[in-house]
Amino acid sequence: MSSSPLSHEALQHRLRFAEKIALQAGQMMKQARVDGGFERNYKNHQELVTSTDKEIDNFLCSQLQAAFPDDRILSEENITDTQGAAEAPALWILDPIDGTVNFAHGQPHVAVSIGFYSHGVPQIGVVHAPFLEESFSAIRGQGAYRNNQPIHVSGLTHLRPALIASGFPYDKTQLAPLINRLAVLLPQCQDLRRCGSAALDICHVADGSLDGYYESLSLWDFAAAVLIAEEAGAQLSHLYPSDFVGLYLDTRDWIITTPGIHHELKQCLLDADGD
Ligand code: IPD
Ligand code: CA
Ligand code: CA
């Protein structure tokens, strides 16, 4: 695995900075809920985005630009062009609110996600969930933490007692194969969850409160959380791995589990797809 060209100190500094602005972003979410009245709009006529998503995205981008002017930034609401992401030596990847539908409905599964990649490999991950009071963080090679305590995957070795999470895309026209996966998987595990924040789902695999997770995503949904999961001992793969995109830039059909159920979950989903 290629390592970062940045020194340990430079990564530590970036982690502390990311944690600081993630807490501030969390305060902005809480305040927006108290104030109410944030605007609701739709991207591509279907994907909910609030004025708070944009305000937090602007805040994170301006903070990072000022502190690290040579680093590149990708963010869901401002800078979405992923071209060159595999080559960038210092790339921040931001989701200002992961769980926008939950945010707008007053549900608690909502997080800000701040990832940092070097040459297509995550080096730092911070996921902060203000309403749940959970803050996850990791630096590559140094373990994963929830509220500053080390975390580990569940260690389960069979799918049958496993709690699995997934999600659905905003585009409702392609749901049939995903519903079919649920129908095949549900009798083979303990239960399924759709909590509404991919970043948090992946962090909950990391802390063992979920055993596995699968979904197709966008880069900003998982950039921080996959490192947190990996550092907590999770196994990461894709149901149909791309020959052309690295593991951490491939957005399709992520499977993230405690290692003992990885093969079984994968096989179950392949069976559901008829492969
Ligand atoms: C969404 C959430 C959701 C997942 C969707 C994502 P957003 O992100 O992570 O859990 O199922 O695929 O788009 O839009 O709330 O940032
Ligand atoms: Ca998201
Ligand atoms: Ca978002």
PDB file of C-alpha atoms and ligand atoms in Angstrom:
ATOM      1  CA  MET A   1       0.000   0.000   0.000  1.00  0.00           C
ATOM      2  CA  SER A   2       1.523   3.328  -1.015  1.00  0.00           C
ATOM      3  CA  SER A   3       2.037   5.692   1.893  1.00  0.00           C
ATOM      4  CA  SER A   4       1.604   9.436   2.023  1.00  0.00           C
ATOM      5  CA  PRO A   5       4.369  11.801   0.905  1.00  0.00           C
ATOM      6  CA  LEU A   6       3.407  13.859   3.962  1.00  0.00           C
ATOM      7  CA  SER A   7       5.299  13.443   7.225  1.00  0.00           C
ATOM      8  CA  HIS A   8       3.696  11.952  10.313  1.00  0.00           C
ATOM      9  CA  GLU A   9       3.595  15.462  11.826  1.00  0.00           C
ATOM     10  CA  ALA A  10       1.901  16.911   8.742  1.00  0.00           C
ATOM     11  CA  LEU A  11      -0.785  14.197   8.903  1.00  0.00           C
ATOM     12  CA  GLN A  12      -1.271  14.682  12.651  1.00  0.00           C
ATOM     13  CA  HIS A  13      -1.656  18.411  12.102  1.00  0.00           C
ATOM     14  CA  ARG A  14      -4.260  17.797   9.382  1.00  0.00           C
ATOM     15  CA  LEU A  15      -6.149  15.346  11.600  1.00  0.00           C
ATOM     16  CA  ARG A  16      -6.376  17.849  14.468  1.00  0.00           C
ATOM     17  CA  PHE A  17      -7.509  20.553  12.053  1.00  0.00           C
ATOM     18  CA  ALA A  18     -10.130  18.247  10.487  1.00  0.00           C
ATOM     19  CA  GLU A  19     -11.449  17.317  13.947  1.00  0.00           C
ATOM     20  CA  LYS A  20     -11.711  20.985  14.884  1.00  0.00           C
ATOM     21  CA  ILE A  21     -13.673  22.046  11.791  1.00  0.00           C
ATOM     22  CA  ALA A  22     -15.841  18.899  11.981  1.00  0.00           C
ATOM     23  CA  LEU A  23     -16.941  19.929  15.492  1.00  0.00           C
ATOM     24  CA  GLN A  24     -17.701  23.438  14.202  1.00  0.00           C
ATOM     25  CA  ALA A  25     -19.689  21.948  11.309  1.00  0.00           C
ATOM     26  CA  GLY A  26     -21.619  19.862  13.855  1.00  0.00           C
ATOM     27  CA  GLN A  27     -22.461  23.039  15.791  1.00  0.00           C
ATOM     28  CA  MET A  28     -23.710  24.614  12.552  1.00  0.00           C
ATOM     29  CA  MET A  29     -26.041  21.626  12.004  1.00  0.00           C
ATOM     30  CA  LYS A  30     -27.375  21.835  15.559  1.00  0.00           C
ATOM     31  CA  GLN A  31     -27.919  25.593  15.298  1.00  0.00           C
ATOM     32  CA  ALA A  32     -29.692  25.216  11.945  1.00  0.00           C
ATOM     33  CA  ARG A  33     -32.091  22.732  13.573  1.00  0.00           C
ATOM     34  CA  VAL A  34     -32.745  25.096  16.475  1.00  0.00           C
ATOM     35  CA  ASP A  35     -33.289  28.050  14.129  1.00  0.00           C
ATOM     36  CA  GLY A  36     -35.341  25.997  11.646  1.00  0.00           C
ATOM     37  CA  GLY A  37     -36.163  27.677   8.364  1.00  0.00           C
ATOM     38  CA  PHE A  38     -33.309  26.283   6.276  1.00  0.00           C
ATOM     39  CA  GLU A  39     -34.118  26.093   2.589  1.00  0.00           C
ATOM     40  CA  ARG A  40     -34.824  22.776   0.872  1.00  0.00           C
ATOM     41  CA  ASN A  41     -33.955  22.324  -2.790  1.00  0.00           C
ATOM     42  CA  TYR A  42     -33.479  19.416  -5.187  1.00  0.00           C
ATOM     43  CA  LYS A  43     -30.410  18.569  -7.282  1.00  0.00           C
ATOM     44  CA  ASN A  44     -31.354  16.883 -10.571  1.00  0.00           C
ATOM     45  CA  HIS A  45     -35.029  17.180  -9.480  1.00  0.00           C
ATOM     46  CA  GLN A  46     -34.613  14.322  -6.973  1.00  0.00           C
ATOM     47  CA  GLU A  47     -31.679  14.752  -4.563  1.00  0.00           C
ATOM     48  CA  LEU A  48     -32.513  16.823  -1.493  1.00  0.00           C
ATOM     49  CA  VAL A  49     -30.024  19.555  -0.550  1.00  0.00           C
ATOM     50  CA  THR A  50     -30.560  22.190   2.141  1.00  0.00           C
ATOM     51  CA  SER A  51     -29.052  25.632   2.535  1.00  0.00           C
ATOM     52  CA  THR A  52     -27.200  24.206   5.572  1.00  0.00           C
ATOM     53  CA  ASP A  53     -25.422  21.638   3.351  1.00  0.00           C
ATOM     54  CA  LYS A  54     -24.129  24.533   1.254  1.00  0.00           C
ATOM     55  CA  GLU A  55     -23.202  26.742   4.203  1.00  0.00           C
ATOM     56  CA  ILE A  56     -21.204  23.950   5.845  1.00  0.00           C
ATOM     57  CA  ASP A  57     -19.538  23.000   2.554  1.00  0.00           C
ATOM     58  CA  ASN A  58     -18.485  26.638   2.050  1.00  0.00           C
ATOM     59  CA  PHE A  59     -17.227  26.813   5.632  1.00  0.00           C
ATOM     60  CA  LEU A  60     -15.138  23.616   5.325  1.00  0.00           C
ATOM     61  CA  CYS A  61     -13.686  24.598   1.939  1.00  0.00           C
ATOM     62  CA  SER A  62     -12.705  28.090   3.089  1.00  0.00           C
ATOM     63  CA  GLN A  63     -11.116  26.791   6.302  1.00  0.00           C
ATOM     64  CA  LEU A  64      -9.083  24.157   4.465  1.00  0.00           C
ATOM     65  CA  GLN A  65      -8.077  26.512   1.654  1.00  0.00           C
ATOM     66  CA  ALA A  66      -6.790  29.042   4.169  1.00  0.00           C
ATOM     67  CA  ALA A  67      -4.910  26.479   6.279  1.00  0.00           C
ATOM     68  CA  PHE A  68      -3.523  24.273   3.470  1.00  0.00           C
ATOM     69  CA  PRO A  69      -3.423  26.389   0.281  1.00  0.00           C
ATOM     70  CA  ASP A  70      -1.483  23.756  -1.708  1.00  0.00           C
ATOM     71  CA  ASP A  71      -3.890  20.899  -0.932  1.00  0.00           C
ATOM     72  CA  ARG A  72      -6.667  20.026  -3.396  1.00  0.00           C
ATOM     73  CA  ILE A  73     -10.320  19.787  -2.321  1.00  0.00           C
ATOM     74  CA  LEU A  74     -13.280  17.760  -3.525  1.00  0.00           C
ATOM     75  CA  SER A  75     -16.626  18.542  -1.924  1.00  0.00           C
ATOM     76  CA  GLU A  76     -20.146  17.404  -2.618  1.00  0.00           C
ATOM     77  CA  GLU A  77     -21.685  20.873  -2.902  1.00  0.00           C
ATOM     78  CA  ASN A  78     -18.798  22.868  -4.448  1.00  0.00           C
ATOM     79  CA  ILE A  79     -16.045  20.926  -6.230  1.00  0.00           C
ATOM     80  CA  THR A  80     -17.253  17.626  -7.624  1.00  0.00           C
ATOM     81  CA  ASP A  81     -14.800  16.953 -10.475  1.00  0.00           C
ATOM     82  CA  THR A  82     -12.955  13.790  -9.416  1.00  0.00           C
ATOM     83  CA  GLN A  83     -10.553  13.844 -12.363  1.00  0.00           C
ATOM     84  CA  GLY A  84      -6.957  13.510 -11.229  1.00  0.00           C
ATOM     85  CA  ALA A  85      -7.965  12.282  -7.758  1.00  0.00           C
ATOM     86  CA  ALA A  86      -5.752   9.192  -8.119  1.00  0.00           C
ATOM     87  CA  GLU A  87      -2.637  11.312  -8.682  1.00  0.00           C
ATOM     88  CA  ALA A  88      -3.209  14.104  -6.144  1.00  0.00           C
ATOM     89  CA  PRO A  89      -0.629  13.991  -3.320  1.00  0.00           C
ATOM     90  CA  ALA A  90      -2.869  15.945  -0.930  1.00  0.00           C
ATOM     91  CA  LEU A  91      -6.620  15.756  -1.495  1.00  0.00           C
ATOM     92  CA  TRP A  92      -9.398  16.604   0.964  1.00  0.00           C
ATOM     93  CA  ILE A  93     -12.748  14.903   0.249  1.00  0.00           C
ATOM     94  CA  LEU A  94     -15.744  16.456   2.027  1.00  0.00           C
ATOM     95  CA  ASP A  95     -19.370  15.646   2.635  1.00  0.00           C
ATOM     96  CA  PRO A  96     -20.798  18.568   4.640  1.00  0.00           C
ATOM     97  CA  ILE A  97     -23.924  16.641   5.662  1.00  0.00           C
ATOM     98  CA  ASP A  98     -24.073  12.908   5.082  1.00  0.00           C
ATOM     99  CA  GLY A  99     -27.691  12.074   5.801  1.00  0.00           C
ATOM    100  CA  THR A 100     -29.359  15.177   4.404  1.00  0.00           C
ATOM    101  CA  VAL A 101     -32.793  13.517   4.339  1.00  0.00           C
ATOM    102  CA  ASN A 102     -32.384  12.664   8.039  1.00  0.00           C
ATOM    103  CA  PHE A 103     -31.167  16.194   8.756  1.00  0.00           C
ATOM    104  CA  ALA A 104     -34.198  17.746   7.086  1.00  0.00           C
ATOM    105  CA  HIS A 105     -36.606  15.401   8.903  1.00  0.00           C
ATOM    106  CA  GLY A 106     -35.142  15.861  12.374  1.00  0.00           C
ATOM    107  CA  GLN A 107     -33.611  12.365  12.510  1.00  0.00           C
ATOM    108  CA  PRO A 108     -30.308  11.876  14.392  1.00  0.00           C
ATOM    109  CA  HIS A 109     -28.244   9.804  11.895  1.00  0.00           C
ATOM    110  CA  VAL A 110     -26.416  12.743  10.338  1.00  0.00           C
ATOM    111  CA  ALA A 111     -22.672  13.342  10.027  1.00  0.00           C
ATOM    112  CA  VAL A 112     -20.016  15.572   8.545  1.00  0.00           C
ATOM    113  CA  SER A 113     -17.343  13.559   6.758  1.00  0.00           C
ATOM    114  CA  ILE A 114     -13.774  14.776   6.120  1.00  0.00           C
ATOM    115  CA  GLY A 115     -11.350  12.464   4.343  1.00  0.00           C
ATOM    116  CA  PHE A 116      -7.796  13.098   3.187  1.00  0.00           C
ATOM    117  CA  TYR A 117      -6.200  11.042   0.386  1.00  0.00           C
ATOM    118  CA  SER A 118      -2.667  10.824  -1.017  1.00  0.00           C
ATOM    119  CA  HIS A 119      -2.338   9.236  -4.451  1.00  0.00           C
ATOM    120  CA  GLY A 120      -5.754   7.615  -4.219  1.00  0.00           C
ATOM    121  CA  VAL A 121      -5.242   6.123  -0.744  1.00  0.00           C
ATOM    122  CA  PRO A 122      -7.000   7.481   2.374  1.00  0.00           C
ATOM    123  CA  GLN A 123      -4.619   8.758   5.061  1.00  0.00           C
ATOM    124  CA  ILE A 124      -6.975  10.570   7.456  1.00  0.00           C
ATOM    125  CA  GLY A 125     -10.668  10.125   8.227  1.00  0.00           C
ATOM    126  CA  VAL A 126     -12.959  12.147  10.493  1.00  0.00           C
ATOM    127  CA  VAL A 127     -16.704  11.483  10.763  1.00  0.00           C
ATOM    128  CA  HIS A 128     -18.596  13.530  13.344  1.00  0.00           C
ATOM    129  CA  ALA A 129     -22.258  12.940  14.187  1.00  0.00           C
ATOM    130  CA  PRO A 130     -23.407  15.887  16.312  1.00  0.00           C
ATOM    131  CA  PHE A 131     -26.875  14.590  17.253  1.00  0.00           C
ATOM    132  CA  LEU A 132     -25.509  11.200  18.314  1.00  0.00           C
ATOM    133  CA  GLU A 133     -22.456  12.787  19.958  1.00  0.00           C
ATOM    134  CA  GLU A 134     -20.163  10.363  18.145  1.00  0.00           C
ATOM    135  CA  SER A 135     -16.834  11.398  16.626  1.00  0.00           C
ATOM    136  CA  PHE A 136     -14.831   8.842  14.670  1.00  0.00           C
ATOM    137  CA  SER A 137     -11.262   9.355  13.510  1.00  0.00           C
ATOM    138  CA  ALA A 138      -8.292   7.513  12.061  1.00  0.00           C
ATOM    139  CA  ILE A 139      -4.833   8.038  10.598  1.00  0.00           C
ATOM    140  CA  ARG A 140      -3.546   5.242   8.364  1.00  0.00           C
ATOM    141  CA  GLY A 141      -1.606   2.707  10.406  1.00  0.00           C
ATOM    142  CA  GLN A 142      -2.625   4.120  13.793  1.00  0.00           C
ATOM    143  CA  GLY A 143      -5.961   2.508  14.601  1.00  0.00           C
ATOM    144  CA  ALA A 144      -9.489   3.868  14.682  1.00  0.00           C
ATOM    145  CA  TYR A 145     -11.192   5.809  17.459  1.00  0.00           C
ATOM    146  CA  ARG A 146     -14.708   6.701  18.565  1.00  0.00           C
ATOM    147  CA  ASN A 147     -14.799   9.627  20.994  1.00  0.00           C
ATOM    148  CA  ASN A 148     -11.051   9.052  21.499  1.00  0.00           C
ATOM    149  CA  GLN A 149     -11.475   5.385  22.505  1.00  0.00           C
ATOM    150  CA  PRO A 150     -10.047   2.624  20.269  1.00  0.00           C
ATOM    151  CA  ILE A 151     -12.669   0.681  18.293  1.00  0.00           C
ATOM    152  CA  HIS A 152     -12.716  -2.710  16.577  1.00  0.00           C
ATOM    153  CA  VAL A 153     -15.069  -4.633  14.311  1.00  0.00           C
ATOM    154  CA  SER A 154     -17.452  -7.148  15.875  1.00  0.00           C
ATOM    155  CA  GLY A 155     -15.471 -10.301  15.058  1.00  0.00           C
ATOM    156  CA  LEU A 156     -18.604 -12.226  14.054  1.00  0.00           C
ATOM    157  CA  THR A 157     -17.859 -15.278  11.905  1.00  0.00           C
ATOM    158  CA  HIS A 158     -21.297 -16.151  10.452  1.00  0.00           C
ATOM    159  CA  LEU A 159     -23.816 -14.160   8.458  1.00  0.00           C
ATOM    160  CA  ARG A 160     -26.912 -15.593  10.209  1.00  0.00           C
ATOM    161  CA  PRO A 161     -26.535 -13.560  13.467  1.00  0.00           C
ATOM    162  CA  ALA A 162     -25.207 -10.472  11.629  1.00  0.00           C
ATOM    163  CA  LEU A 163     -26.814  -7.010  11.521  1.00  0.00           C
ATOM    164  CA  ILE A 164     -26.279  -5.576   8.031  1.00  0.00           C
ATOM    165  CA  ALA A 165     -26.903  -2.038   6.760  1.00  0.00           C
ATOM    166  CA  SER A 166     -27.341  -0.668   3.266  1.00  0.00           C
ATOM    167  CA  GLY A 167     -29.044   2.212   1.478  1.00  0.00           C
ATOM    168  CA  PHE A 168     -30.862   3.246  -1.659  1.00  0.00           C
ATOM    169  CA  PRO A 169     -29.984   5.821  -4.319  1.00  0.00           C
ATOM    170  CA  TYR A 170     -32.031   8.988  -4.822  1.00  0.00           C
ATOM    171  CA  ASP A 171     -32.830   7.779  -8.344  1.00  0.00           C
ATOM    172  CA  LYS A 172     -35.848   5.532  -7.750  1.00  0.00           C
ATOM    173  CA  THR A 173     -35.910   4.057 -11.268  1.00  0.00           C
ATOM    174  CA  GLN A 174     -33.328   1.322 -10.633  1.00  0.00           C
ATOM    175  CA  LEU A 175     -34.581  -0.080  -7.331  1.00  0.00           C
ATOM    176  CA  ALA A 176     -35.735  -3.571  -8.399  1.00  0.00           C
ATOM    177  CA  PRO A 177     -32.318  -5.338  -8.188  1.00  0.00           C
ATOM    178  CA  LEU A 178     -31.630  -3.681  -4.823  1.00  0.00           C
ATOM    179  CA  ILE A 179     -34.990  -4.816  -3.439  1.00  0.00           C
ATOM    180  CA  ASN A 180     -34.187  -8.295  -4.727  1.00  0.00           C
ATOM    181  CA  ARG A 181     -30.896  -8.259  -2.796  1.00  0.00           C
ATOM    182  CA  LEU A 182     -32.841  -7.391   0.380  1.00  0.00           C
ATOM    183  CA  ALA A 183     -35.276 -10.240  -0.259  1.00  0.00           C
ATOM    184  CA  VAL A 184     -32.431 -12.752  -0.621  1.00  0.00           C
ATOM    185  CA  LEU A 185     -30.321 -11.392   2.246  1.00  0.00           C
ATOM    186  CA  LEU A 186     -32.983 -10.810   4.914  1.00  0.00           C
ATOM    187  CA  PRO A 187     -33.655 -14.514   5.671  1.00  0.00           C
ATOM    188  CA  GLN A 188     -29.895 -15.184   5.836  1.00  0.00           C
ATOM    189  CA  CYS A 189     -28.902 -12.570   8.452  1.00  0.00           C
ATOM    190  CA  GLN A 190     -30.342 -11.349  11.760  1.00  0.00           C
ATOM    191  CA  ASP A 191     -31.788  -8.153  10.315  1.00  0.00           C
ATOM    192  CA  LEU A 192     -31.212  -5.254   7.931  1.00  0.00           C
ATOM    193  CA  ARG A 193     -30.976  -1.510   8.614  1.00  0.00           C
ATOM    194  CA  ARG A 194     -31.341   1.591   6.413  1.00  0.00           C
ATOM    195  CA  CYS A 195     -30.106   4.338   8.729  1.00  0.00           C
ATOM    196  CA  GLY A 196     -29.594   7.088   6.117  1.00  0.00           C
ATOM    197  CA  SER A 197     -25.929   8.047   6.481  1.00  0.00           C
ATOM    198  CA  ALA A 198     -23.425   5.889   4.634  1.00  0.00           C
ATOM    199  CA  ALA A 199     -20.464   7.423   6.467  1.00  0.00           C
ATOM    200  CA  LEU A 200     -22.029   6.547   9.826  1.00  0.00           C
ATOM    201  CA  ASP A 201     -23.061   3.053   8.681  1.00  0.00           C
ATOM    202  CA  ILE A 202     -19.432   2.348   7.778  1.00  0.00           C
ATOM    203  CA  CYS A 203     -18.213   3.779  11.110  1.00  0.00           C
ATOM    204  CA  HIS A 204     -20.722   1.541  12.878  1.00  0.00           C
ATOM    205  CA  VAL A 205     -19.160  -1.472  11.169  1.00  0.00           C
ATOM    206  CA  ALA A 206     -15.878  -0.127  12.551  1.00  0.00           C
ATOM    207  CA  ASP A 207     -17.175   0.018  16.135  1.00  0.00           C
ATOM    208  CA  GLY A 208     -18.893  -3.366  15.901  1.00  0.00           C
ATOM    209  CA  SER A 209     -22.471  -2.114  16.314  1.00  0.00           C
ATOM    210  CA  LEU A 210     -23.075  -3.288  12.738  1.00  0.00           C
ATOM    211  CA  ASP A 211     -21.429  -6.378  11.246  1.00  0.00           C
ATOM    212  CA  GLY A 212     -21.552  -5.436   7.584  1.00  0.00           C
ATOM    213  CA  TYR A 213     -22.584  -2.840   5.047  1.00  0.00           C
ATOM    214  CA  TYR A 214     -22.978  -2.717   1.264  1.00  0.00           C
ATOM    215  CA  GLU A 215     -24.034   0.046  -1.157  1.00  0.00           C
ATOM    216  CA  SER A 216     -22.957   1.998  -4.241  1.00  0.00           C
ATOM    217  CA  LEU A 217     -21.911   5.498  -3.212  1.00  0.00           C
ATOM    218  CA  SER A 218     -20.179   8.730  -4.172  1.00  0.00           C
ATOM    219  CA  LEU A 219     -16.582   9.384  -3.150  1.00  0.00           C
ATOM    220  CA  TRP A 220     -17.478  11.906  -0.423  1.00  0.00           C
ATOM    221  CA  ASP A 221     -19.854   9.431   1.266  1.00  0.00           C
ATOM    222  CA  PHE A 222     -17.087   6.947   2.113  1.00  0.00           C
ATOM    223  CA  ALA A 223     -13.683   8.708   1.804  1.00  0.00           C
ATOM    224  CA  ALA A 224     -13.256   9.194   5.560  1.00  0.00           C
ATOM    225  CA  ALA A 225     -15.225   6.213   6.829  1.00  0.00           C
ATOM    226  CA  VAL A 226     -13.465   3.478   4.829  1.00  0.00           C
ATOM    227  CA  LEU A 227     -10.169   4.332   6.523  1.00  0.00           C
ATOM    228  CA  ILE A 228     -11.857   4.304   9.944  1.00  0.00           C
ATOM    229  CA  ALA A 229     -13.336   0.881   9.131  1.00  0.00           C
ATOM    230  CA  GLU A 230     -10.071  -0.485   7.757  1.00  0.00           C
ATOM    231  CA  GLU A 231      -8.132   0.725  10.802  1.00  0.00           C
ATOM    232  CA  ALA A 232     -10.728  -0.964  13.037  1.00  0.00           C
ATOM    233  CA  GLY A 233     -10.068  -4.283  11.285  1.00  0.00           C
ATOM    234  CA  ALA A 234     -12.813  -4.323   8.651  1.00  0.00           C
ATOM    235  CA  GLN A 235     -12.443  -6.075   5.322  1.00  0.00           C
ATOM    236  CA  LEU A 236     -13.148  -3.833   2.316  1.00  0.00           C
ATOM    237  CA  SER A 237     -13.959  -4.878  -1.225  1.00  0.00           C
ATOM    238  CA  HIS A 238     -16.316  -4.330  -4.135  1.00  0.00           C
ATOM    239  CA  LEU A 239     -18.852  -6.825  -5.393  1.00  0.00           C
ATOM    240  CA  TYR A 240     -17.638  -6.263  -8.968  1.00  0.00           C
ATOM    241  CA  PRO A 241     -14.178  -4.681  -8.579  1.00  0.00           C
ATOM    242  CA  SER A 242     -13.115  -2.290 -11.315  1.00  0.00           C
ATOM    243  CA  ASP A 243      -9.964  -3.120 -13.284  1.00  0.00           C
ATOM    244  CA  PHE A 244      -9.299   0.568 -13.811  1.00  0.00           C
ATOM    245  CA  VAL A 245      -9.974   2.343 -10.520  1.00  0.00           C
ATOM    246  CA  GLY A 246      -8.137   1.747  -7.259  1.00  0.00           C
ATOM    247  CA  LEU A 247      -9.966   0.174  -4.281  1.00  0.00           C
ATOM    248  CA  TYR A 248     -10.479   3.530  -2.548  1.00  0.00           C
ATOM    249  CA  LEU A 249     -11.703   5.455  -5.596  1.00  0.00           C
ATOM    250  CA  ASP A 250     -14.070   2.762  -6.873  1.00  0.00           C
ATOM    251  CA  THR A 251     -17.552   3.897  -5.828  1.00  0.00           C
ATOM    252  CA  ARG A 252     -19.628   0.902  -6.987  1.00  0.00           C
ATOM    253  CA  ASP A 253     -20.987  -1.832  -4.730  1.00  0.00           C
ATOM    254  CA  TRP A 254     -18.847  -1.434  -1.649  1.00  0.00           C
ATOM    255  CA  ILE A 255     -18.830  -4.348   0.797  1.00  0.00           C
ATOM    256  CA  ILE A 256     -17.432  -3.458   4.226  1.00  0.00           C
ATOM    257  CA  THR A 257     -17.675  -6.054   6.975  1.00  0.00           C
ATOM    258  CA  THR A 258     -16.100  -7.704   9.929  1.00  0.00           C
ATOM    259  CA  PRO A 259     -13.751 -10.149   8.128  1.00  0.00           C
ATOM    260  CA  GLY A 260     -15.479 -13.384   9.231  1.00  0.00           C
ATOM    261  CA  ILE A 261     -18.669 -12.691   7.240  1.00  0.00           C
ATOM    262  CA  HIS A 262     -17.170 -10.997   4.188  1.00  0.00           C
ATOM    263  CA  HIS A 263     -17.181 -13.971   1.841  1.00  0.00           C
ATOM    264  CA  GLU A 264     -20.638 -15.127   2.934  1.00  0.00           C
ATOM    265  CA  LEU A 265     -22.213 -11.666   2.436  1.00  0.00           C
ATOM    266  CA  LYS A 266     -20.521 -11.292  -0.944  1.00  0.00           C
ATOM    267  CA  GLN A 267     -21.740 -14.688  -2.100  1.00  0.00           C
ATOM    268  CA  CYS A 268     -25.262 -13.915  -0.928  1.00  0.00           C
ATOM    269  CA  LEU A 269     -25.339 -10.659  -2.938  1.00  0.00           C
ATOM    270  CA  LEU A 270     -23.882 -12.372  -6.000  1.00  0.00           C
ATOM    271  CA  ASP A 271     -26.555 -15.075  -5.699  1.00  0.00           C
ATOM    272  CA  ALA A 272     -29.217 -12.356  -5.475  1.00  0.00           C
ATOM    273  CA  ASP A 273     -27.835 -10.767  -8.643  1.00  0.00           C
ATOM    274  CA  GLY A 274     -27.881 -14.174 -10.356  1.00  0.00           C
ATOM    275  CA  ASP A 275     -24.068 -14.229 -10.791  1.00  0.00           C
TER     276      ASP A 275
HETATM  277  C1  IPD B   1     -26.576   9.785   1.180  1.00  0.00           C
HETATM  278  C2  IPD B   1     -26.474   8.968   2.443  1.00  0.00           C
HETATM  279  C3  IPD B   1     -27.309   7.711   2.320  1.00  0.00           C
HETATM  280  C4  IPD B   1     -26.936   6.892   1.120  1.00  0.00           C
HETATM  281  C5  IPD B   1     -27.002   7.740  -0.145  1.00  0.00           C
HETATM  282  C6  IPD B   1     -26.131   8.982   0.000  1.00  0.00           C
HETATM  283  P1  IPD B   1     -26.324  12.444   1.416  1.00  0.00           P
HETATM  284  O1  IPD B   1     -25.740  10.934   1.273  1.00  0.00           O
HETATM  285  O2  IPD B   1     -25.154   8.578   2.698  1.00  0.00           O
HETATM  286  O3  IPD B   1     -27.180   6.883   3.456  1.00  0.00           O
HETATM  287  O4  IPD B   1     -27.814   5.809   1.004  1.00  0.00           O
HETATM  288  O5  IPD B   1     -26.553   6.958  -1.222  1.00  0.00           O
HETATM  289  O6  IPD B   1     -26.244   9.771  -1.164  1.00  0.00           O
HETATM  290  O7  IPD B   1     -27.041  12.748   0.143  1.00  0.00           O
HETATM  291  O8  IPD B   1     -27.216  12.462   2.590  1.00  0.00           O
HETATM  292  O9  IPD B   1     -25.073  13.223   1.576  1.00  0.00           O
HETATM  293 CA    CA B   2     -23.400  11.688   1.410  1.00  0.00          CA
HETATM  294 CA    CA B   3     -24.178  15.243   1.572  1.00  0.00          CA
END
